[in-house]
XYZ file of C-alpha atoms in Angstrom:
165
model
C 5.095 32.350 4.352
C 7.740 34.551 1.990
C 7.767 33.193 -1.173
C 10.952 31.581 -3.023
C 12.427 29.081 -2.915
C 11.640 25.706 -0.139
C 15.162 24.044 -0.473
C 16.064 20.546 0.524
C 19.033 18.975 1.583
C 19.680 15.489 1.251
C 22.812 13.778 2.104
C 21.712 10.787 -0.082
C 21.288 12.918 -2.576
C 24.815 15.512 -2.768
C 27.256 13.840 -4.576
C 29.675 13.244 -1.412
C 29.230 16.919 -1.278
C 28.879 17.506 2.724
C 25.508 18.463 3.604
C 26.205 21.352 5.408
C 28.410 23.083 2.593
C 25.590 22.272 0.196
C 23.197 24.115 2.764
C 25.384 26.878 3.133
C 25.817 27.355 -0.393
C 21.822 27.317 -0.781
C 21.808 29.502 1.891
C 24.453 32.217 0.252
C 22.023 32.025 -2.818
C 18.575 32.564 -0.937
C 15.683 30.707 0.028
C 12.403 30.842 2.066
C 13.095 27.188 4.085
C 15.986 24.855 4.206
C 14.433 21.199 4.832
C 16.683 18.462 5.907
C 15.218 14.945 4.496
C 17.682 12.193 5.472
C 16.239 9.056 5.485
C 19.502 6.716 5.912
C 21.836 8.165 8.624
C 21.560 6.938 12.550
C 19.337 9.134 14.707
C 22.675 10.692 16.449
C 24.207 11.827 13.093
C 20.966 12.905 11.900
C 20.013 14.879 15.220
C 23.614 16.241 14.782
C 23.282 17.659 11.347
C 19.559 19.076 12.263
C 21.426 21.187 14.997
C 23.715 22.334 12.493
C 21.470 23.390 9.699
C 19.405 24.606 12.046
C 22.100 27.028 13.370
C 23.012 28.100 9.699
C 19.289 29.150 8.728
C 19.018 31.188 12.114
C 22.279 32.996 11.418
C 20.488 33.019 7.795
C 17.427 34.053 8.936
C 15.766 31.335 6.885
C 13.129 28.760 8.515
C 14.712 24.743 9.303
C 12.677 22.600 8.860
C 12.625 18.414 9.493
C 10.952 15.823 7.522
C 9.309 12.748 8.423
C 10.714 12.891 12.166
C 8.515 14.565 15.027
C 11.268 13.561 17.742
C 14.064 15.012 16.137
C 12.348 18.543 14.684
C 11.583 19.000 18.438
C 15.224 17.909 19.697
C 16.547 20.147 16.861
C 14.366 22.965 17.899
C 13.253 22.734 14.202
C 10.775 25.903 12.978
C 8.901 23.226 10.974
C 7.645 19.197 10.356
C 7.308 17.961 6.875
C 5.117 15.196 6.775
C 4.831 12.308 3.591
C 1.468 10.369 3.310
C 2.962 7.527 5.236
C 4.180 9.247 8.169
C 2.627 10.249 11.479
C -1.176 11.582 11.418
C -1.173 15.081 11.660
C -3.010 15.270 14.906
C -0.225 12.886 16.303
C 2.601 14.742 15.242
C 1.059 18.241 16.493
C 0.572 16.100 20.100
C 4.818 15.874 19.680
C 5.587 18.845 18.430
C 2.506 21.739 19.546
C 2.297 24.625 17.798
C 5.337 24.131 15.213
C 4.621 24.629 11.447
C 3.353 21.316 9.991
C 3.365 20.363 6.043
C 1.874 17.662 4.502
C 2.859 16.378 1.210
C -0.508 15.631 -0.806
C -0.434 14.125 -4.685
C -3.754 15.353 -5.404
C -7.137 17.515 -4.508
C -8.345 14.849 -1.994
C -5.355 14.538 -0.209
C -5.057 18.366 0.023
C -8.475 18.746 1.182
C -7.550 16.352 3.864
C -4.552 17.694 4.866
C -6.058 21.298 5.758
C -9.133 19.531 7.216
C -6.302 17.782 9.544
C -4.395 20.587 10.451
C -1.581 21.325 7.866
C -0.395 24.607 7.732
C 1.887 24.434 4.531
C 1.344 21.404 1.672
C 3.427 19.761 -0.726
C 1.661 19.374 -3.885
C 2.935 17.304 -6.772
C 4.763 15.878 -8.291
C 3.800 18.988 -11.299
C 6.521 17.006 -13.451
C 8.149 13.694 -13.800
C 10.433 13.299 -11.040
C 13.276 11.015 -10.596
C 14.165 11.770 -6.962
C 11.681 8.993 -5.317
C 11.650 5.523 -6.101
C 7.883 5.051 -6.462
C 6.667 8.741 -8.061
C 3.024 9.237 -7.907
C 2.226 10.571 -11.983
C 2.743 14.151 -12.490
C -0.205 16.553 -11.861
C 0.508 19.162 -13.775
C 0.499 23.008 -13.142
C -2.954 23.731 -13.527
C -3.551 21.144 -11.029
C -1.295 22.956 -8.663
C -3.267 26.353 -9.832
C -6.610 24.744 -8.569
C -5.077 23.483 -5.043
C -3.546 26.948 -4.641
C -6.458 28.938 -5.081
C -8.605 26.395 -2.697
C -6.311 25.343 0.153
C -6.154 28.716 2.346
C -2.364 28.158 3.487
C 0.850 28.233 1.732
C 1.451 25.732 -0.970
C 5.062 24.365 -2.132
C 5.169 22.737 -5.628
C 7.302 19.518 -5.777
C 8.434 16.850 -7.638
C 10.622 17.689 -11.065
C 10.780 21.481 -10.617
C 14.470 22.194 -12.321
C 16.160 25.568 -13.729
């Protein structure tokens, strides 16, 4: 994985800014991935806006990737999964979606042990700060928490969770 930036685009979360004009514009300024995480749209409009952003990081050359939904990162042709705690087992979603990138968001050491014991082959770690983006945060853990998971999880690592300018 190139490092940079692992954007996300959330259509609950633009300001009745479209979506795909915020990706675009994310796009223009550079990244590494563009994930889409929309949790409150029907499964058409959702598939719909997949295929587009998915379109926009090709031209890009930037990887798409889909949270939370197996079905629709494989009708999307998505380059990648993202996977909370709740969501689909690893080994299940890898049964959906075969050899496409799968990340795992973990809140601590034991949950990113698990998740490369399972199969992960990118994690979420965090949140390293207070976040306000989720309704139910797990408590910050900190950067040398992060340091620690980087050095022992042998795959790409993404810190989230109240990383701003």
């Amino acid at each position: 994985m190139r490092g940079g930036l692992y954007a996300i685009v959330d259509p609950a979360a633009t300001r009745d800014r479209d979506p795909v004009r915020v990706a675009e514009a994310i796009l223009r300024g550079g990244c590494a991935r563009l994930q889409l995480r929309c949790k409150e749209s029907p499964d058409g409009a959702r598939l719909a806006l997949a295929r587009t952003l998915r379109e926009r990081c090709r031209e890009a050359g930037v990887r798409f990737v889909m949270n939370d939904r197996a079905d629709l990162a494989l009708l999307s042709d998505a380059d990648g999964l993202h996977l909370g705690q709740e969501d689909l087992a690893l080994g299940d979603a890898r049964r959906v979606v075969g050899s496409m990138e799968l990340g795992r968001s973990t809140h601590d050491a034991a949950q990113a042990l698990v998740a490369v014991r399972e199969g992960a082959d990118l994690l979420g770690f965090g949140p390293i700060f207070t976040t306000r983006s989720k309704d139910r945060p797990c408590p910050p853990v900190g950067i040398e928490a992060l340091g620690a998971v980087c050095r022992s999880a042998g795959r790409p690592v993404v810190a989230i969770g109240g990383v701003t300018l």
